[in-house]
PDB file of C-alpha atoms in Angstrom:
ATOM      1  CA  MET A   1      20.788  -4.402  40.464  1.00 51.00           C
ATOM      2  CA  ALA A   2      19.868  -3.517  43.969  1.00 55.00           C
ATOM      3  CA  PRO A   3      17.946  -0.507  44.912  1.00 53.00           C
ATOM      4  CA  ALA A   4      19.368   2.568  46.190  1.00 57.00           C
ATOM      5  CA  MET A   5      19.536   2.777  49.736  1.00 82.00           C
ATOM      6  CA  ILE A   6      17.770   6.074  50.881  1.00 92.00           C
ATOM      7  CA  SER A   7      17.534   8.333  54.172  1.00 93.00           C
ATOM      8  CA  ARG A   8      14.727  10.152  56.111  1.00 95.00           C
ATOM      9  CA  SER A   9      15.643  13.074  54.134  1.00 96.00           C
ATOM     10  CA  HIS A  10      14.929  11.596  50.599  1.00 96.00           C
ATOM     11  CA  PRO A  11      11.939  13.509  48.687  1.00 96.00           C
ATOM     12  CA  LEU A  12      10.001  10.243  48.281  1.00 96.00           C
ATOM     13  CA  VAL A  13      10.125   9.547  52.333  1.00 97.00           C
ATOM     14  CA  LEU A  14       8.915  12.998  52.616  1.00 97.00           C
ATOM     15  CA  ARG A  15       6.404  13.002  49.730  1.00 97.00           C
ATOM     16  CA  LEU A  16       4.765   9.803  51.630  1.00 97.00           C
ATOM     17  CA  ARG A  17       4.829  11.272  55.115  1.00 96.00           C
ATOM     18  CA  ALA A  18       2.903  14.051  53.735  1.00 97.00           C
ATOM     19  CA  LEU A  19       0.379  11.704  51.704  1.00 97.00           C
ATOM     20  CA  ARG A  20      -0.122   9.744  54.729  1.00 95.00           C
ATOM     21  CA  ARG A  21      -1.398  13.191  57.031  1.00 93.00           C
ATOM     22  CA  ASP A  22      -3.217  14.998  54.078  1.00 95.00           C
ATOM     23  CA  ARG A  23      -6.294  14.265  52.509  1.00 94.00           C
ATOM     24  CA  ALA A  24      -6.372  17.580  50.438  1.00 94.00           C
ATOM     25  CA  ARG A  25      -3.408  16.239  49.195  1.00 96.00           C
ATOM     26  CA  ARG A  26      -3.786  12.563  48.657  1.00 96.00           C
ATOM     27  CA  GLU A  27      -7.206  13.766  46.809  1.00 93.00           C
ATOM     28  CA  GLY A  28      -5.195  16.324  44.676  1.00 94.00           C
ATOM     29  CA  GLU A  29      -2.635  14.046  43.372  1.00 96.00           C
ATOM     30  CA  GLY A  30      -5.518  11.339  42.755  1.00 96.00           C
ATOM     31  CA  VAL A  31      -2.802   8.820  44.899  1.00 97.00           C
ATOM     32  CA  VAL A  32      -3.365   6.601  47.557  1.00 97.00           C
ATOM     33  CA  VAL A  33      -0.511   4.992  49.755  1.00 96.00           C
ATOM     34  CA  ALA A  34      -0.457   1.273  49.789  1.00 95.00           C
ATOM     35  CA  GLU A  35       1.109  -0.566  52.343  1.00 95.00           C
ATOM     36  CA  GLY A  36       2.125  -4.490  51.737  1.00 94.00           C
ATOM     37  CA  ILE A  37       3.115  -6.870  49.226  1.00 95.00           C
ATOM     38  CA  HIS A  38      -0.921  -7.627  48.710  1.00 95.00           C
ATOM     39  CA  LEU A  39      -1.884  -4.431  47.981  1.00 95.00           C
ATOM     40  CA  ALA A  40       1.205  -3.754  45.552  1.00 96.00           C
ATOM     41  CA  GLU A  41       0.189  -7.104  44.161  1.00 96.00           C
ATOM     42  CA  GLU A  42      -3.073  -5.549  43.487  1.00 94.00           C
ATOM     43  CA  ALA A  43      -2.053  -2.560  41.987  1.00 95.00           C
ATOM     44  CA  LEU A  44       0.041  -4.454  39.633  1.00 96.00           C
ATOM     45  CA  ARG A  45      -2.822  -6.806  38.380  1.00 94.00           C
ATOM     46  CA  ARG A  46      -5.057  -4.211  37.788  1.00 91.00           C
ATOM     47  CA  GLY A  47      -2.738  -2.241  35.707  1.00 92.00           C
ATOM     48  CA  ALA A  48      -2.564   0.772  38.133  1.00 94.00           C
ATOM     49  CA  LEU A  49       0.164   2.974  37.987  1.00 96.00           C
ATOM     50  CA  ILE A  50       2.664   2.487  40.736  1.00 97.00           C
ATOM     51  CA  GLU A  51       4.922   5.907  40.778  1.00 96.00           C
ATOM     52  CA  ALA A  52       7.076   4.777  43.332  1.00 96.00           C
ATOM     53  CA  ALA A  53       7.915   2.191  46.259  1.00 97.00           C
ATOM     54  CA  ILE A  54       9.834   2.111  48.993  1.00 96.00           C
ATOM     55  CA  VAL A  55      10.775  -1.466  50.132  1.00 96.00           C
ATOM     56  CA  SER A  56      12.891  -2.574  53.257  1.00 95.00           C
ATOM     57  CA  PRO A  57      15.576  -5.263  53.602  1.00 94.00           C
ATOM     58  CA  ARG A  58      12.845  -8.110  54.902  1.00 94.00           C
ATOM     59  CA  LEU A  59      11.178  -7.928  51.092  1.00 95.00           C
ATOM     60  CA  ALA A  60      13.812  -9.794  50.171  1.00 93.00           C
ATOM     61  CA  ALA A  61      13.361 -12.437  53.220  1.00 93.00           C
ATOM     62  CA  THR A  62      10.570 -14.535  51.022  1.00 94.00           C
ATOM     63  CA  ALA A  63      10.302 -15.624  47.808  1.00 96.00           C
ATOM     64  CA  GLU A  64       7.095 -13.840  47.546  1.00 96.00           C
ATOM     65  CA  GLY A  65       8.806 -10.813  48.154  1.00 95.00           C
ATOM     66  CA  ARG A  66      11.527 -11.431  45.732  1.00 95.00           C
ATOM     67  CA  GLY A  67       8.851 -11.989  43.163  1.00 97.00           C
ATOM     68  CA  LEU A  68       7.542  -8.529  43.861  1.00 97.00           C
ATOM     69  CA  ALA A  69      10.539  -6.881  43.491  1.00 95.00           C
ATOM     70  CA  ALA A  70      10.978  -8.507  39.914  1.00 96.00           C
ATOM     71  CA  ARG A  71       7.811  -7.465  38.899  1.00 96.00           C
ATOM     72  CA  LEU A  72       7.958  -4.108  40.334  1.00 96.00           C
ATOM     73  CA  ARG A  73      11.259  -3.358  38.566  1.00 94.00           C
ATOM     74  CA  ALA A  74       9.526  -4.565  35.208  1.00 96.00           C
ATOM     75  CA  ALA A  75       6.718  -2.571  35.373  1.00 95.00           C
ATOM     76  CA  ALA A  76       9.541   0.360  35.256  1.00 95.00           C
ATOM     77  CA  VAL A  77       8.553   1.456  39.014  1.00 95.00           C
ATOM     78  CA  GLU A  78      10.682   3.708  40.675  1.00 93.00           C
ATOM     79  CA  LEU A  79      11.829   1.419  43.339  1.00 94.00           C
ATOM     80  CA  LEU A  80      13.909   2.521  45.910  1.00 95.00           C
ATOM     81  CA  GLU A  81      15.510   0.815  49.648  1.00 95.00           C
ATOM     82  CA  GLY A  82      15.455   2.078  52.915  1.00 95.00           C
ATOM     83  CA  SER A  83      16.520   0.431  56.193  1.00 94.00           C
ATOM     84  CA  ASP A  84      13.499  -1.518  58.139  1.00 94.00           C
ATOM     85  CA  ALA A  85      13.293   1.254  60.770  1.00 94.00           C
ATOM     86  CA  LEU A  86      12.652   3.697  58.255  1.00 95.00           C
ATOM     87  CA  VAL A  87       9.642   1.662  55.686  1.00 95.00           C
ATOM     88  CA  ASP A  88       7.951   1.113  59.274  1.00 94.00           C
ATOM     89  CA  SER A  89       8.305   4.584  60.261  1.00 94.00           C
ATOM     90  CA  LEU A  90       6.030   5.019  57.215  1.00 94.00           C
ATOM     91  CA  GLN A  91       3.214   2.728  58.530  1.00 92.00           C
ATOM     92  CA  ASP A  92       0.899   2.884  61.694  1.00 80.00           C
ATOM     93  CA  ALA A  93       0.449  -0.819  61.372  1.00 70.00           C
ATOM     94  CA  ARG A  94       0.681  -3.534  64.243  1.00 74.00           C
ATOM     95  CA  ALA A  95       2.508  -5.670  61.852  1.00 80.00           C
ATOM     96  CA  ALA A  96       4.525  -3.210  59.382  1.00 86.00           C
ATOM     97  CA  GLN A  97       5.061  -4.474  55.879  1.00 92.00           C
ATOM     98  CA  PRO A  98       8.356  -4.639  53.829  1.00 96.00           C
ATOM     99  CA  VAL A  99       6.692  -2.415  50.869  1.00 97.00           C
ATOM    100  CA  VAL A 100       4.904   0.729  50.741  1.00 97.00           C
ATOM    101  CA  ALA A 101       3.890   2.076  47.519  1.00 97.00           C
ATOM    102  CA  ILE A 102       2.338   5.280  46.080  1.00 98.00           C
ATOM    103  CA  VAL A 103      -0.459   4.198  43.609  1.00 97.00           C
ATOM    104  CA  ARG A 104      -2.497   6.303  41.355  1.00 96.00           C
ATOM    105  CA  ARG A 105      -6.578   5.653  41.573  1.00 95.00           C
ATOM    106  CA  ASP A 106      -8.638   7.129  38.670  1.00 88.00           C
ATOM    107  CA  ALA A 107     -11.719   8.366  40.625  1.00 88.00           C
ATOM    108  CA  PRO A 108     -14.819   6.554  39.097  1.00 94.00           C
ATOM    109  CA  ASP A 109     -17.432   9.186  37.926  1.00 96.00           C
ATOM    110  CA  PHE A 110     -21.121   8.822  39.826  1.00 97.00           C
ATOM    111  CA  GLU A 111     -22.929   6.741  36.957  1.00 96.00           C
ATOM    112  CA  ASP A 112     -20.219   3.894  37.282  1.00 97.00           C
ATOM    113  CA  LEU A 113     -21.643   3.131  40.952  1.00 97.00           C
ATOM    114  CA  LEU A 114     -24.844   2.082  39.208  1.00 97.00           C
ATOM    115  CA  GLY A 115     -23.045  -0.709  37.506  1.00 95.00           C
ATOM    116  CA  ALA A 116     -22.818  -2.178  33.729  1.00 91.00           C
ATOM    117  CA  ARG A 117     -26.175  -1.954  31.860  1.00 86.00           C
ATOM    118  CA  GLY A 118     -28.538  -4.813  32.617  1.00 87.00           C
ATOM    119  CA  ALA A 119     -27.377  -4.914  36.190  1.00 92.00           C
ATOM    120  CA  VAL A 120     -29.605  -4.251  39.439  1.00 96.00           C
ATOM    121  CA  PRO A 121     -28.170  -1.664  41.203  1.00 98.00           C
ATOM    122  CA  LEU A 122     -27.027  -1.798  45.152  1.00 98.00           C
ATOM    123  CA  VAL A 123     -25.248   1.111  46.112  1.00 98.00           C
ATOM    124  CA  VAL A 124     -23.729   1.689  49.621  1.00 98.00           C
ATOM    125  CA  ILE A 125     -24.281   4.836  51.135  1.00 98.00           C
ATOM    126  CA  ALA A 126     -22.089   5.397  54.349  1.00 97.00           C
ATOM    127  CA  CYS A 127     -22.754   8.304  56.329  1.00 96.00           C
ATOM    128  CA  GLY A 128     -19.879   9.804  58.147  1.00 92.00           C
ATOM    129  CA  VAL A 129     -18.175   6.555  58.860  1.00 96.00           C
ATOM    130  CA  GLN A 130     -15.132   7.640  61.589  1.00 95.00           C
ATOM    131  CA  ASP A 131     -13.093   4.759  61.523  1.00 96.00           C
ATOM    132  CA  PRO A 132     -10.981   3.929  58.686  1.00 96.00           C
ATOM    133  CA  GLY A 133     -10.972   0.100  59.199  1.00 96.00           C
ATOM    134  CA  ASN A 134     -14.635   0.296  59.077  1.00 97.00           C
ATOM    135  CA  LEU A 135     -14.556   2.315  55.862  1.00 97.00           C
ATOM    136  CA  GLY A 136     -12.001  -0.538  54.511  1.00 97.00           C
ATOM    137  CA  ALA A 137     -14.019  -3.403  55.498  1.00 97.00           C
ATOM    138  CA  ILE A 138     -17.475  -1.690  53.871  1.00 98.00           C
ATOM    139  CA  LEU A 139     -15.504  -1.283  51.033  1.00 98.00           C
ATOM    140  CA  ARG A 140     -14.829  -4.957  51.401  1.00 97.00           C
ATOM    141  CA  ALA A 141     -17.846  -6.802  51.952  1.00 98.00           C
ATOM    142  CA  ALA A 142     -19.395  -4.417  49.560  1.00 98.00           C
ATOM    143  CA  GLU A 143     -17.477  -5.666  46.501  1.00 97.00           C
ATOM    144  CA  ALA A 144     -17.698  -9.701  47.898  1.00 97.00           C
ATOM    145  CA  ALA A 145     -21.273  -9.595  48.154  1.00 98.00           C
ATOM    146  CA  GLY A 146     -21.557  -7.928  44.440  1.00 97.00           C
ATOM    147  CA  ALA A 147     -22.759  -4.595  45.540  1.00 98.00           C
ATOM    148  CA  THR A 148     -22.845  -2.130  42.234  1.00 98.00           C
ATOM    149  CA  GLY A 149     -20.861   1.176  44.176  1.00 98.00           C
ATOM    150  CA  LEU A 150     -20.523   2.826  47.213  1.00 98.00           C
ATOM    151  CA  THR A 151     -20.632   6.531  48.275  1.00 98.00           C
ATOM    152  CA  ALA A 152     -18.854   8.066  51.367  1.00 97.00           C
ATOM    153  CA  SER A 153     -19.640  11.350  53.066  1.00 93.00           C
ATOM    154  CA  ALA A 154     -17.305  14.534  53.487  1.00 84.00           C
ATOM    155  CA  GLY A 155     -18.003  14.036  57.471  1.00 86.00           C
ATOM    156  CA  GLY A 156     -16.270  10.822  57.526  1.00 92.00           C
ATOM    157  CA  VAL A 157     -13.090   9.218  57.076  1.00 94.00           C
ATOM    158  CA  ASP A 158     -11.810   9.529  53.233  1.00 93.00           C
ATOM    159  CA  LEU A 159     -11.736   6.674  51.376  1.00 96.00           C
ATOM    160  CA  THR A 160      -8.013   7.132  50.344  1.00 95.00           C
ATOM    161  CA  HIS A 161      -6.940   6.970  54.122  1.00 95.00           C
ATOM    162  CA  PRO A 162      -3.629   4.615  54.091  1.00 94.00           C
ATOM    163  CA  ARG A 163      -5.877   2.574  57.132  1.00 94.00           C
ATOM    164  CA  THR A 164      -9.453   2.289  54.538  1.00 96.00           C
ATOM    165  CA  VAL A 165      -7.143   1.349  51.809  1.00 96.00           C
ATOM    166  CA  ARG A 166      -4.997  -1.444  53.988  1.00 94.00           C
ATOM    167  CA  ALA A 167      -8.261  -2.622  55.292  1.00 95.00           C
ATOM    168  CA  SER A 168     -10.267  -2.500  51.866  1.00 96.00           C
ATOM    169  CA  MET A 169      -8.109  -5.069  50.803  1.00 94.00           C
ATOM    170  CA  GLY A 170      -7.085  -3.533  47.304  1.00 93.00           C
ATOM    171  CA  ALA A 171     -11.169  -3.110  47.385  1.00 96.00           C
ATOM    172  CA  ILE A 172     -10.364   0.282  46.662  1.00 96.00           C
ATOM    173  CA  LEU A 173      -8.560  -0.088  43.657  1.00 95.00           C
ATOM    174  CA  ARG A 174     -11.284  -2.001  41.785  1.00 94.00           C
ATOM    175  CA  PHE A 175     -14.744  -1.076  43.080  1.00 97.00           C
ATOM    176  CA  PRO A 176     -16.215   1.870  42.460  1.00 97.00           C
ATOM    177  CA  ALA A 177     -16.264   4.322  45.299  1.00 97.00           C
ATOM    178  CA  VAL A 178     -16.826   8.290  45.368  1.00 97.00           C
ATOM    179  CA  GLU A 179     -17.156  10.623  48.263  1.00 96.00           C
ATOM    180  CA  VAL A 180     -20.779  12.698  47.614  1.00 96.00           C
ATOM    181  CA  ASP A 181     -22.890  14.145  50.220  1.00 96.00           C
ATOM    182  CA  PRO A 182     -25.520  11.523  51.448  1.00 96.00           C
ATOM    183  CA  VAL A 183     -28.437  13.781  50.455  1.00 97.00           C
ATOM    184  CA  GLU A 184     -27.404  14.745  47.148  1.00 97.00           C
ATOM    185  CA  ALA A 185     -26.462  11.318  46.514  1.00 97.00           C
ATOM    186  CA  LEU A 186     -29.770   9.997  47.480  1.00 97.00           C
ATOM    187  CA  ASP A 187     -31.654  12.709  45.526  1.00 97.00           C
ATOM    188  CA  ARG A 188     -29.720  11.192  42.247  1.00 97.00           C
ATOM    189  CA  LEU A 189     -29.993   7.886  43.184  1.00 98.00           C
ATOM    190  CA  ARG A 190     -33.908   7.872  43.350  1.00 97.00           C
ATOM    191  CA  GLY A 191     -34.020   9.950  40.789  1.00 97.00           C
ATOM    192  CA  ARG A 192     -32.882   6.642  38.933  1.00 96.00           C
ATOM    193  CA  GLY A 193     -35.660   4.298  40.556  1.00 97.00           C
ATOM    194  CA  LEU A 194     -33.066   3.048  43.318  1.00 98.00           C
ATOM    195  CA  VAL A 195     -35.367   2.592  47.004  1.00 98.00           C
ATOM    196  CA  ALA A 196     -33.691   4.213  49.906  1.00 98.00           C
ATOM    197  CA  VAL A 197     -33.396   1.379  52.550  1.00 98.00           C
ATOM    198  CA  GLY A 198     -31.688   2.774  56.136  1.00 97.00           C
ATOM    199  CA  ALA A 199     -30.332   0.334  58.341  1.00 95.00           C
ATOM    200  CA  LEU A 200     -31.290   0.945  61.949  1.00 91.00           C
ATOM    201  CA  PRO A 201     -30.539  -0.342  65.238  1.00 84.00           C
ATOM    202  CA  ARG A 202     -34.053  -0.106  66.334  1.00 82.00           C
ATOM    203  CA  GLY A 203     -37.408   0.117  64.205  1.00 81.00           C
ATOM    204  CA  GLY A 204     -37.962  -1.023  60.578  1.00 89.00           C
ATOM    205  CA  GLU A 205     -38.717  -4.469  59.654  1.00 95.00           C
ATOM    206  CA  ASP A 206     -36.282  -7.528  59.783  1.00 96.00           C
ATOM    207  CA  TYR A 207     -34.150  -7.458  56.974  1.00 96.00           C
ATOM    208  CA  ASP A 208     -34.755 -10.765  55.946  1.00 95.00           C
ATOM    209  CA  ALA A 209     -38.160  -9.601  55.438  1.00 96.00           C
ATOM    210  CA  CYS A 210     -37.032  -6.872  53.275  1.00 97.00           C
ATOM    211  CA  ASP A 211     -37.072  -6.941  48.950  1.00 97.00           C
ATOM    212  CA  TRP A 212     -33.293  -7.432  48.196  1.00 98.00           C
ATOM    213  CA  THR A 213     -34.174  -8.017  44.477  1.00 97.00           C
ATOM    214  CA  ARG A 214     -35.108  -4.245  43.502  1.00 97.00           C
ATOM    215  CA  PRO A 215     -32.495  -1.746  43.096  1.00 98.00           C
ATOM    216  CA  ILE A 216     -31.661  -0.509  46.357  1.00 98.00           C
ATOM    217  CA  ALA A 217     -29.229   2.725  48.179  1.00 98.00           C
ATOM    218  CA  LEU A 218     -28.365   1.081  51.358  1.00 98.00           C
ATOM    219  CA  VAL A 219     -28.095   3.673  53.885  1.00 98.00           C
ATOM    220  CA  LEU A 220     -25.213   2.867  56.737  1.00 97.00           C
ATOM    221  CA  GLY A 221     -24.730   5.696  59.628  1.00 95.00           C
ATOM    222  CA  GLY A 222     -21.584   6.655  61.337  1.00 91.00           C
ATOM    223  CA  GLU A 223     -20.852   5.023  64.522  1.00 89.00           C
ATOM    224  CA  GLY A 224     -22.575   6.874  67.137  1.00 80.00           C
ATOM    225  CA  GLY A 225     -24.524   8.953  65.452  1.00 82.00           C
ATOM    226  CA  GLY A 226     -26.068   6.415  62.692  1.00 89.00           C
ATOM    227  CA  ILE A 227     -28.001   7.970  59.817  1.00 94.00           C
ATOM    228  CA  PRO A 228     -28.325  12.053  59.566  1.00 93.00           C
ATOM    229  CA  GLU A 229     -31.609  13.280  60.133  1.00 93.00           C
ATOM    230  CA  ASP A 230     -31.606  15.406  56.750  1.00 94.00           C
ATOM    231  CA  ALA A 231     -30.514  11.783  54.875  1.00 95.00           C
ATOM    232  CA  ALA A 232     -33.163  10.091  56.752  1.00 95.00           C
ATOM    233  CA  LYS A 233     -36.006  12.051  55.476  1.00 95.00           C
ATOM    234  CA  HIS A 234     -35.042  10.705  52.360  1.00 95.00           C
ATOM    235  CA  LEU A 235     -35.512   6.856  52.834  1.00 97.00           C
ATOM    236  CA  ASP A 236     -38.093   4.871  51.450  1.00 97.00           C
ATOM    237  CA  ALA A 237     -37.256   1.839  54.160  1.00 97.00           C
ATOM    238  CA  ARG A 238     -35.829   0.744  57.093  1.00 97.00           C
ATOM    239  CA  VAL A 239     -34.609  -2.053  58.401  1.00 97.00           C
ATOM    240  CA  ARG A 240     -33.217  -3.523  61.402  1.00 94.00           C
ATOM    241  CA  ILE A 241     -30.908  -6.286  62.387  1.00 94.00           C
ATOM    242  CA  PRO A 242     -32.417  -8.999  65.015  1.00 92.00           C
ATOM    243  CA  MET A 243     -30.058  -9.922  68.194  1.00 89.00           C
ATOM    244  CA  ALA A 244     -30.162 -11.787  70.634  1.00 90.00           C
ATOM    245  CA  ALA A 245     -31.365 -10.448  74.473  1.00 84.00           C
ATOM    246  CA  GLY A 246     -28.923  -7.906  75.557  1.00 82.00           C
ATOM    247  CA  VAL A 247     -27.316  -7.105  72.511  1.00 83.00           C
ATOM    248  CA  GLU A 248     -27.350  -3.572  71.867  1.00 79.00           C
ATOM    249  CA  SER A 249     -25.803  -3.222  67.941  1.00 79.00           C
ATOM    250  CA  LEU A 250     -23.165  -4.455  65.499  1.00 89.00           C
ATOM    251  CA  SER A 251     -20.188  -2.154  64.269  1.00 93.00           C
ATOM    252  CA  VAL A 252     -21.542  -0.595  61.215  1.00 95.00           C
ATOM    253  CA  ALA A 253     -18.807  -2.563  59.117  1.00 96.00           C
ATOM    254  CA  ALA A 254     -20.380  -6.304  60.551  1.00 96.00           C
ATOM    255  CA  ALA A 255     -24.201  -4.982  60.128  1.00 96.00           C
ATOM    256  CA  ALA A 256     -23.066  -3.823  56.324  1.00 97.00           C
ATOM    257  CA  ALA A 257     -22.168  -7.429  55.712  1.00 98.00           C
ATOM    258  CA  VAL A 258     -24.824  -8.655  56.704  1.00 97.00           C
ATOM    259  CA  LEU A 259     -27.211  -6.950  54.825  1.00 98.00           C
ATOM    260  CA  LEU A 260     -25.388  -6.913  51.461  1.00 98.00           C
ATOM    261  CA  PHE A 261     -24.973 -10.754  51.745  1.00 98.00           C
ATOM    262  CA  GLU A 262     -28.716 -11.110  52.560  1.00 98.00           C
ATOM    263  CA  ALA A 263     -28.959  -8.680  49.477  1.00 98.00           C
ATOM    264  CA  ALA A 264     -26.497 -11.401  47.433  1.00 97.00           C
ATOM    265  CA  ARG A 265     -28.588 -14.141  48.722  1.00 97.00           C
ATOM    266  CA  ALA A 266     -31.715 -13.111  47.721  1.00 96.00           C
ATOM    267  CA  ARG A 267     -30.596 -11.937  43.985  1.00 96.00           C
ATOM    268  CA  ARG A 268     -29.247 -15.150  43.703  1.00 94.00           C
ATOM    269  CA  ARG A 269     -32.340 -16.992  44.610  1.00 91.00           C
ATOM    270  CA  LEU A 270     -34.261 -14.525  42.314  1.00 83.00           C
ATOM    271  CA  SER A 271     -31.807 -15.295  39.201  1.00 80.00           C
ATOM    272  CA  ARG A 272     -32.043 -19.255  40.165  1.00 83.00           C
ATOM    273  CA  ASP A 273     -35.948 -19.327  40.357  1.00 79.00           C
ATOM    274  CA  GLY A 274     -36.514 -16.910  38.414  1.00 63.00           C
TER     275      GLY A 274
END
């Protein structure tokens, strides 16, 4: 049976619009807005509770889309259909997706950031990152490089921003990430034996000279502002990424990827040689 067609005044449309613009509401309800087939599929794979989804007629145009719709129905998801224009209006992507879903996200505990027992912690501390695309890309790189967790600060974009969720490519549903003041995070992590390593455009040692095999809290500053002074006071080491002459800096997401994969390389080598 085809899903019911809805209008712009439908309660689910109004809820989605409110969730997109209201950080406090997303956090209060414990949900994220997931745009696109990939994120909906990932939520199903993770067994996350998909509270409801709105699809456009475009979803039925491909076998992939038809398969997703069938799996959503099988999971007893409230599935409603709106016009292409309506579903597009619930997103701000250049290439609008044929499905928008409300997915419950259970926020992890701080202890979850340290990884499983026996793991060598590698926790990213994102200080005041303002661009949701950057924060999502950092989440994605952190998960891919085998980091154990991430913290974001209240002074930056939030973990549940729809563009953060989209840029994370589902990492936000899999990877332990919490919002906490960076100084508090550093105090707690250093108390657990982690070394606080700050990424700076200048000063400090070259990143490939750092011992990444230790338990590490990698501190990243926001775009333009860098690492806040109160957090910088808690750093144990500083690293930089050498660049060609005339290049001033990398984006925070690019820098995070370079450093995280250097840590992954060093840890693989230690395990292999070990």
